[in-house]
Short mmCIF file of C-alpha atoms and ligand atoms in Angstrom, two decimals:
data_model
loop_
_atom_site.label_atom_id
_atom_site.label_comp_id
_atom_site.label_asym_id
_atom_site.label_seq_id
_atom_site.Cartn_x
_atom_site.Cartn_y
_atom_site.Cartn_z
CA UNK A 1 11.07 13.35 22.43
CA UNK A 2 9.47 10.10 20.73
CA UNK A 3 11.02 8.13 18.09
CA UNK A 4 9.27 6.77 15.20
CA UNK A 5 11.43 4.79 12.09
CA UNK A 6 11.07 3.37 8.60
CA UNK A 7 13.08 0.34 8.27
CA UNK A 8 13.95 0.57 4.48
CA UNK A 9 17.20 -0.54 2.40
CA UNK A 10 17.84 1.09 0.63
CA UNK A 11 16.63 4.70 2.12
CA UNK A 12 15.66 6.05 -0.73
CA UNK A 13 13.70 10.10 -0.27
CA UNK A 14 11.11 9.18 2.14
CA UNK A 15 7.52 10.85 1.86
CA UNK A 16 6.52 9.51 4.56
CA UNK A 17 8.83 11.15 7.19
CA UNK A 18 7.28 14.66 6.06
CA UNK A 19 3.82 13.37 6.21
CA UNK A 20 4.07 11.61 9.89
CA UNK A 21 6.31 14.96 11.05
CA UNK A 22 3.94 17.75 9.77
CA UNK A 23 1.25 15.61 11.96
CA UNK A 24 2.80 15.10 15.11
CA UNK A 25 4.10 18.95 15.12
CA UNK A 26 0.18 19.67 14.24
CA UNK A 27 -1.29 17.92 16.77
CA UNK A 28 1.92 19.32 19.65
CA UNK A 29 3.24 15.42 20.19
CA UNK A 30 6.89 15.59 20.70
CA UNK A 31 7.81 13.29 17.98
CA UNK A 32 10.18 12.97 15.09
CA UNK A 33 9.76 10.34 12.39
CA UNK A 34 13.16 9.25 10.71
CA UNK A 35 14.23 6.68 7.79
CA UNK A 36 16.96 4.58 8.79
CA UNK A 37 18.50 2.43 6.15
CA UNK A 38 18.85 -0.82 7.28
CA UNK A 39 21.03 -3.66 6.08
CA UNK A 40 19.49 -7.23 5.96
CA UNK A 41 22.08 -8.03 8.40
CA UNK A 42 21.47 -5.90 11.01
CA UNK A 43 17.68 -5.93 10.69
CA UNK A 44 17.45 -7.72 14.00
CA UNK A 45 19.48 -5.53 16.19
CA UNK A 46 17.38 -2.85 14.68
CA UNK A 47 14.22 -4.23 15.36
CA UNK A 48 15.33 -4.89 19.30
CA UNK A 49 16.40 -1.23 19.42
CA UNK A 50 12.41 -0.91 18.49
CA UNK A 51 11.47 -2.24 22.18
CA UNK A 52 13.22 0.86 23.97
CA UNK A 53 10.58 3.78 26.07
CA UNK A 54 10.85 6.67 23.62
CA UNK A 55 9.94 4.57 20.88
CA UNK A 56 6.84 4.51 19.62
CA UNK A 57 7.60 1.46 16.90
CA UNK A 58 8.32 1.66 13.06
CA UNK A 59 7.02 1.48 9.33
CA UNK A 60 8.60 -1.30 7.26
CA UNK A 61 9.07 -1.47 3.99
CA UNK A 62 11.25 -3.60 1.35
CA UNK A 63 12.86 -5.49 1.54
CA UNK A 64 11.75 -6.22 4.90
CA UNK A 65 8.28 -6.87 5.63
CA UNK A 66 8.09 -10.33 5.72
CA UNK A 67 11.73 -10.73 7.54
CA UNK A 68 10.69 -8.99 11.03
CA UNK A 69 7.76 -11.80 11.36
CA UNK A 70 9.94 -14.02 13.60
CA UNK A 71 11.15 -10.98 15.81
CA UNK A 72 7.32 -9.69 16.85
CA UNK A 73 6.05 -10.80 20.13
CA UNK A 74 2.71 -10.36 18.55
CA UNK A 75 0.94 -10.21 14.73
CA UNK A 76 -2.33 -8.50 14.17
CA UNK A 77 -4.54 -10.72 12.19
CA UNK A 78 -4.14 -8.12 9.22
CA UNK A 79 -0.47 -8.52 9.40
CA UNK A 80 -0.87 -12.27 9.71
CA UNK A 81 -3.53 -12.69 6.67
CA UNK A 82 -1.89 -10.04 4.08
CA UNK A 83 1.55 -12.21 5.02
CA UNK A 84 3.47 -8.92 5.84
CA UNK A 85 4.21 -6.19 8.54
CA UNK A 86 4.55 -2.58 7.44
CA UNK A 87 4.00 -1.26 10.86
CA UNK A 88 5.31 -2.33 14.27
CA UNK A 89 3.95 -0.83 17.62
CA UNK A 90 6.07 -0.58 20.82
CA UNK A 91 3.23 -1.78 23.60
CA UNK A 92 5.60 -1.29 26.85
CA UNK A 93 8.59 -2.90 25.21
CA UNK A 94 6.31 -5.55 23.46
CA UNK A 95 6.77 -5.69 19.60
CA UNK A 96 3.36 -6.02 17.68
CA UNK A 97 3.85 -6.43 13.99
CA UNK A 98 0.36 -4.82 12.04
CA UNK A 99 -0.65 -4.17 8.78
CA UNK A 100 -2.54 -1.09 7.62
CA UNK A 101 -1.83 -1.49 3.68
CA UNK A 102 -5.13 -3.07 3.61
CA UNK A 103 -7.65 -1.14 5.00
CA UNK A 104 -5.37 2.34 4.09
CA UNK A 105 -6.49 1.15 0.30
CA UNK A 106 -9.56 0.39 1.08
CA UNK A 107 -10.68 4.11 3.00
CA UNK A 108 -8.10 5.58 0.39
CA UNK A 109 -11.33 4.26 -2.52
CA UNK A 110 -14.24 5.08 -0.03
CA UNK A 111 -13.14 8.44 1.16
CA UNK A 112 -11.03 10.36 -1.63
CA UNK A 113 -12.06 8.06 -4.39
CA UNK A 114 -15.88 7.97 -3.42
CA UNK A 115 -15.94 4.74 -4.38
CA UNK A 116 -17.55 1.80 -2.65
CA UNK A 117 -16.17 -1.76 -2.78
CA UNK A 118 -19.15 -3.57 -1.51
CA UNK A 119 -20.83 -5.97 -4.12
CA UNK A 120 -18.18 -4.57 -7.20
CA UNK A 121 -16.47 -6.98 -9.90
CA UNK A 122 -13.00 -6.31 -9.89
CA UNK A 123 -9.53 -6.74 -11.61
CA UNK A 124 -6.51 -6.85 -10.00
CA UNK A 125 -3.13 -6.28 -12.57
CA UNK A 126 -0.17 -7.95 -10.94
CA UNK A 127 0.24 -10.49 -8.53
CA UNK A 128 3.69 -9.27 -6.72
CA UNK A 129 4.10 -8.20 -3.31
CA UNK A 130 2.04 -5.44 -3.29
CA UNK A 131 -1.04 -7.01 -4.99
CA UNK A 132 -1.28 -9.45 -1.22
CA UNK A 133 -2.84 -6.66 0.91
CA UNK A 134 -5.13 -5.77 -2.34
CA UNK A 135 -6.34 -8.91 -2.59
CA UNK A 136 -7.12 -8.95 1.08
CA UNK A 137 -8.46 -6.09 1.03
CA UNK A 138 -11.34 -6.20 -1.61
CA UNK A 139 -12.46 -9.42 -0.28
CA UNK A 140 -12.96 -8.42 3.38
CA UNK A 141 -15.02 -5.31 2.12
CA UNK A 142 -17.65 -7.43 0.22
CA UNK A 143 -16.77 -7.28 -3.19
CA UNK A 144 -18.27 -9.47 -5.59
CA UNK A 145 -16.29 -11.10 -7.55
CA UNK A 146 -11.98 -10.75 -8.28
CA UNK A 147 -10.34 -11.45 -11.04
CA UNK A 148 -6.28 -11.50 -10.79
CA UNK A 149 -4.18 -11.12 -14.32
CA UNK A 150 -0.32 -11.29 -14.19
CA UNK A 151 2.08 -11.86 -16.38
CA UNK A 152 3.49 -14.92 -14.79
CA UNK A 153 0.04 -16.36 -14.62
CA UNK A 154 1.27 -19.55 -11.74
CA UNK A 155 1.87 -16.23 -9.57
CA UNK A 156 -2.20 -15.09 -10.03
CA UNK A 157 -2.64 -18.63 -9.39
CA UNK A 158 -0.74 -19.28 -6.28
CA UNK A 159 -2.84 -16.15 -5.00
CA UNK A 160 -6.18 -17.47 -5.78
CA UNK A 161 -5.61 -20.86 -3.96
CA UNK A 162 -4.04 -18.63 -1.20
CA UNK A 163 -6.96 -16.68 -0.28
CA UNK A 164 -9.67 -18.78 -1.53
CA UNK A 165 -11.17 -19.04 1.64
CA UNK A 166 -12.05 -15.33 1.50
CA UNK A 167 -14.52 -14.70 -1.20
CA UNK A 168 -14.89 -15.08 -4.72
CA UNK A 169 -11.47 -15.12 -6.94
CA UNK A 170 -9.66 -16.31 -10.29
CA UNK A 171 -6.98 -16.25 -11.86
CA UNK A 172 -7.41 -15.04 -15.48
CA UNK A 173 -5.00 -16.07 -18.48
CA UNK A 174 -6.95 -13.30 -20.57
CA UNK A 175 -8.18 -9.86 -20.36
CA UNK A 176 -11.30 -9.05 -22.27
CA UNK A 177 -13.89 -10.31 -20.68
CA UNK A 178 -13.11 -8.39 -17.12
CA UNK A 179 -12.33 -5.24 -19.15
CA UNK A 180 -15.87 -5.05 -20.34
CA UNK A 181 -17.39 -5.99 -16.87
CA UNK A 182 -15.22 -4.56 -14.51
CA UNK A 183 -15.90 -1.50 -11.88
CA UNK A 184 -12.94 -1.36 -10.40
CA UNK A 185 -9.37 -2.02 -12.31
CA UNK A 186 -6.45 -1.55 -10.08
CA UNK A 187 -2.46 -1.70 -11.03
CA UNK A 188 -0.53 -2.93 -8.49
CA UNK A 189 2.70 -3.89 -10.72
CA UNK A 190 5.24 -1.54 -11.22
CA UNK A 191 4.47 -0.67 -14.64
CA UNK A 192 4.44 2.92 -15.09
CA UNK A 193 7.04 3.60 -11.91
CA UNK A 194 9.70 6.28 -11.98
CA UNK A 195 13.23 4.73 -11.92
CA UNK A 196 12.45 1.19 -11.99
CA UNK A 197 13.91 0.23 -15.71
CA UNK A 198 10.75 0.22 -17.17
CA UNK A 199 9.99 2.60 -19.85
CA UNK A 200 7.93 4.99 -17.89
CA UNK A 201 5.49 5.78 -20.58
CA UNK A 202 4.67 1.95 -20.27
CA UNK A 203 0.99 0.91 -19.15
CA UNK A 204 0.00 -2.42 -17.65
CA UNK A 205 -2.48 -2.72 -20.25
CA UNK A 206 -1.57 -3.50 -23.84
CA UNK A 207 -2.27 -0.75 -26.54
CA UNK A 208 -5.67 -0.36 -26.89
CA UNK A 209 -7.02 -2.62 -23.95
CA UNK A 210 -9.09 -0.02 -21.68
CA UNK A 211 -12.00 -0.34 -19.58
CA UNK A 212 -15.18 -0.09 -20.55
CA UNK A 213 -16.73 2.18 -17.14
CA UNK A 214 -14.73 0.97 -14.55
CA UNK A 215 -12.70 3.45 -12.00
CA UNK A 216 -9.21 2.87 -12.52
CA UNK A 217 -7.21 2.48 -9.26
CA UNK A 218 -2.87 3.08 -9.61
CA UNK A 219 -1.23 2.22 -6.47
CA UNK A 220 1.86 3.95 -8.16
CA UNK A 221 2.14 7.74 -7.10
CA UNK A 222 5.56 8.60 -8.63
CA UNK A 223 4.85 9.80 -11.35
CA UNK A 224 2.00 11.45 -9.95
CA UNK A 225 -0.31 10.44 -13.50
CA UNK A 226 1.40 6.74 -15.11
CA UNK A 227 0.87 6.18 -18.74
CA UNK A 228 -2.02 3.71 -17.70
CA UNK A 229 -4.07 6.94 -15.38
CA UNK A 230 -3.31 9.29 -18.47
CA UNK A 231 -5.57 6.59 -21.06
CA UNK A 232 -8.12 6.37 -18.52
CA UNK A 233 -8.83 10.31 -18.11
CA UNK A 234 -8.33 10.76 -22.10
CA UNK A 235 -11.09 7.51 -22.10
CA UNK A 236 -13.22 10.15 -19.53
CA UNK A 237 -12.92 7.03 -16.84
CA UNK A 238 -13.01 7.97 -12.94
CA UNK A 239 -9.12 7.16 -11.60
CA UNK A 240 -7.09 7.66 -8.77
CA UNK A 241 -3.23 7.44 -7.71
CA UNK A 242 -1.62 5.53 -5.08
CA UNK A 243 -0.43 8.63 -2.97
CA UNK A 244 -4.08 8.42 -1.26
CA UNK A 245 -3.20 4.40 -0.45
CA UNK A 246 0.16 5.98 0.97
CA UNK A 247 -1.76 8.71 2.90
CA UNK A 248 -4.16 6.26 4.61
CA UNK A 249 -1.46 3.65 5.47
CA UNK A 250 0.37 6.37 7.16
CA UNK A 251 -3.02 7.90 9.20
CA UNK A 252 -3.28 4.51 10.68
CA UNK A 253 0.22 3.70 11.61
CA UNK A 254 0.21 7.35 13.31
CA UNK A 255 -3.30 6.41 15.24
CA UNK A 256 -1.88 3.12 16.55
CA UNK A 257 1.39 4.72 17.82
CA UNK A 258 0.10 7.71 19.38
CA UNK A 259 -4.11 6.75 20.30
CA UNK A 260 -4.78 10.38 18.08
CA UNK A 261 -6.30 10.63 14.68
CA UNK A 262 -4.24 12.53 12.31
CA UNK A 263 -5.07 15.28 10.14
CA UNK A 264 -5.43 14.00 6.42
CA UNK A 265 -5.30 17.05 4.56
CA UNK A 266 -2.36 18.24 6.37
CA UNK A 267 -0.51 14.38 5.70
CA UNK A 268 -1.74 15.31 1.96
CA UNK A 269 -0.16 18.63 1.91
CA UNK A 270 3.11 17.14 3.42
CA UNK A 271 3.37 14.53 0.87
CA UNK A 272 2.92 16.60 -1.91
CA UNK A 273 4.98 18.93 -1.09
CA UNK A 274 7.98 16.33 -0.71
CA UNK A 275 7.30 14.80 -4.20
CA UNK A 276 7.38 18.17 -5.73
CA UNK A 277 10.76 18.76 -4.20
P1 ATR B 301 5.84 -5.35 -5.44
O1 ATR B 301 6.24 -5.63 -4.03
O2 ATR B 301 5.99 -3.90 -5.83
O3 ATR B 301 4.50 -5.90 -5.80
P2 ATR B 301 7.04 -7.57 -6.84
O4 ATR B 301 6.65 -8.49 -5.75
O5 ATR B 301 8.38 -7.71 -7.49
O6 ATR B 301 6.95 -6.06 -6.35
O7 ATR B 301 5.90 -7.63 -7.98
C1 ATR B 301 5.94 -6.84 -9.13
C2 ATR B 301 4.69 -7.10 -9.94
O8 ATR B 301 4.76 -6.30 -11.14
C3 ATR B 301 4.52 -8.55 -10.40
O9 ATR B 301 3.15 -8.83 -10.56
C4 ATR B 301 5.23 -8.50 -11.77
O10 ATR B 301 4.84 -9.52 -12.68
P3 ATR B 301 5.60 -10.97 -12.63
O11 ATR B 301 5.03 -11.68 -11.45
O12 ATR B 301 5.24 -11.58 -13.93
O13 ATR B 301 7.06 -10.66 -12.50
C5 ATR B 301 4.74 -7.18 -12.28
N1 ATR B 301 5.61 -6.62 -13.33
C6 ATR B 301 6.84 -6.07 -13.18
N2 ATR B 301 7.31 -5.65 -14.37
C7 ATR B 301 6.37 -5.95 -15.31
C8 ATR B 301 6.24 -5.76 -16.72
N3 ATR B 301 7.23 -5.17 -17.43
N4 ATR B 301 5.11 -6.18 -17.34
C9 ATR B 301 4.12 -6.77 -16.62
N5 ATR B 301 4.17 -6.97 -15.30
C10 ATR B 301 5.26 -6.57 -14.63
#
């Protein structure tokens, strides 16, 4: 039996493990995916324990992406350019560190969300950890132009000069202008969030700011509509969750630990099923 782990602290209810299990029992690999909460401290004993034979290597998440850096033998340039590792792979007892946040968003548009990021003006809300594989993201799949809004605006900035070298970017200290000329708007703060202290019925977007056409991307997915998806249907705009960013992420991890493609709408059943329960 292989071993697969998410290195999380704390372990809160994982949908990944049912996603990643429901696949490998699909598909007959002898495999059980398991979340492991795992103190800072002993994030590097952990990590070692990675290297063993029935391992095939681990997701990461917070607060711990950017601490196992130091203890990969390896980084993907995805992992090295987004600035964090959500997925480690056990080559022979060789750590690689990986990222597949990136492209998970980007097929996560194309393929459930139909929409196509090549040439598109587009604004980013947020500038926190999870906005880094966004911004990478858009920019390596063509689009023209992104504009980054947060509410500590040095943060948008510190972005901008950050991956500058990739394509077209600013930092914006106001909304309206995007708004109007968007295509794509996408939330990546954590606005709208169950459980986080925020007032859940919160949006990222000030009362009465919407879009005027663009597709409205959430990469929360818990609740499974925020406040900020809800204004865009009532508005009649195009929108999607982040459960399809999570699903995508996942398929990739899976394909680099085991060499098989998994089945999406199985991983989709899976995680739906564990956020109803
Ligand atoms: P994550 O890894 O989920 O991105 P993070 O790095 O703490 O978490 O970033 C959270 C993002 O949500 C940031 O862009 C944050 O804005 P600040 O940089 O100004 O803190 C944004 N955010 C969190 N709460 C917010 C709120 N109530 N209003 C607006 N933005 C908020």
């Amino acid at each position: 039996m292989k071993r697969v782990f998410l290195l999380a602290h704390p372990a809160k209810h994982s949908v990944s493990a049912p996603m990643h299990n429901a696949a490998f029992k699909v598909l007959g690999i002898e495999a059980h995916y398991e979340t492991l909460d795992v103190a800072p401290e002993s994030l590097r004993d952990v990590v070692e324990g990675l290297r063993a034979p029935d391992v095939f290597g681990s997701n990461v998440t917070v607060p711990h992406k950017l601490a196992v850096f130091p203890l990969m033998d390896e980084l993907s340039e995805a992992a090295k350019s987004v600035g964090a590792v959500n997925t480690i792979i056990n080559k022979k007892g060789k750590l690689l560190g990986h990222n597949t946040d990136a492209t998970g968003y980007v097929r996560a548009l194309e393929e459930d969300g139909k929409f196509s990021l090549k040439d598109k003006k587009i604004l980013l809300l947020g500038a926190g950890g999870a906005a880094r594989a966004i911004v990478y993201a858009v920019l390596k799949a063509g689009c023209e132009k992104l504009a980054i809004y947060n509410r500590s605006q040095e943060k948008a900035q510190a972005l901008v000069a950050e991956f500058a070298h990739l394509g077209r970017l600013e930092a914006l200290s106001e909304l309206t202008e995007m708004l109007i000329t968007s295509d794509l708007v996408i939330n990546s703060t954590s606005v709208g969030m169950e459980h986080n202290g925020i007032d859940p019925d919160e949006s990222p977007l000030s009362q009465g700011l919407m879009p005027a056409h663009a597709f409205v991307s959430d990469i929360v997915y818990r609740p499974e509509k925020t406040r900020l998806l809800k204004d865009a249907e009532a508005a009649g705009l195009k929108f999607q969750n982040g459960l399809p960013m999570l699903i995508y992420q996942g398929a990739e991890s899976f394909e680099c630990w085991t060499g098989k493609k998994p089945p999406i709408d199985l991983m989709f059943a899976a995680a739906r099923e564990a956020l109803r329960s």
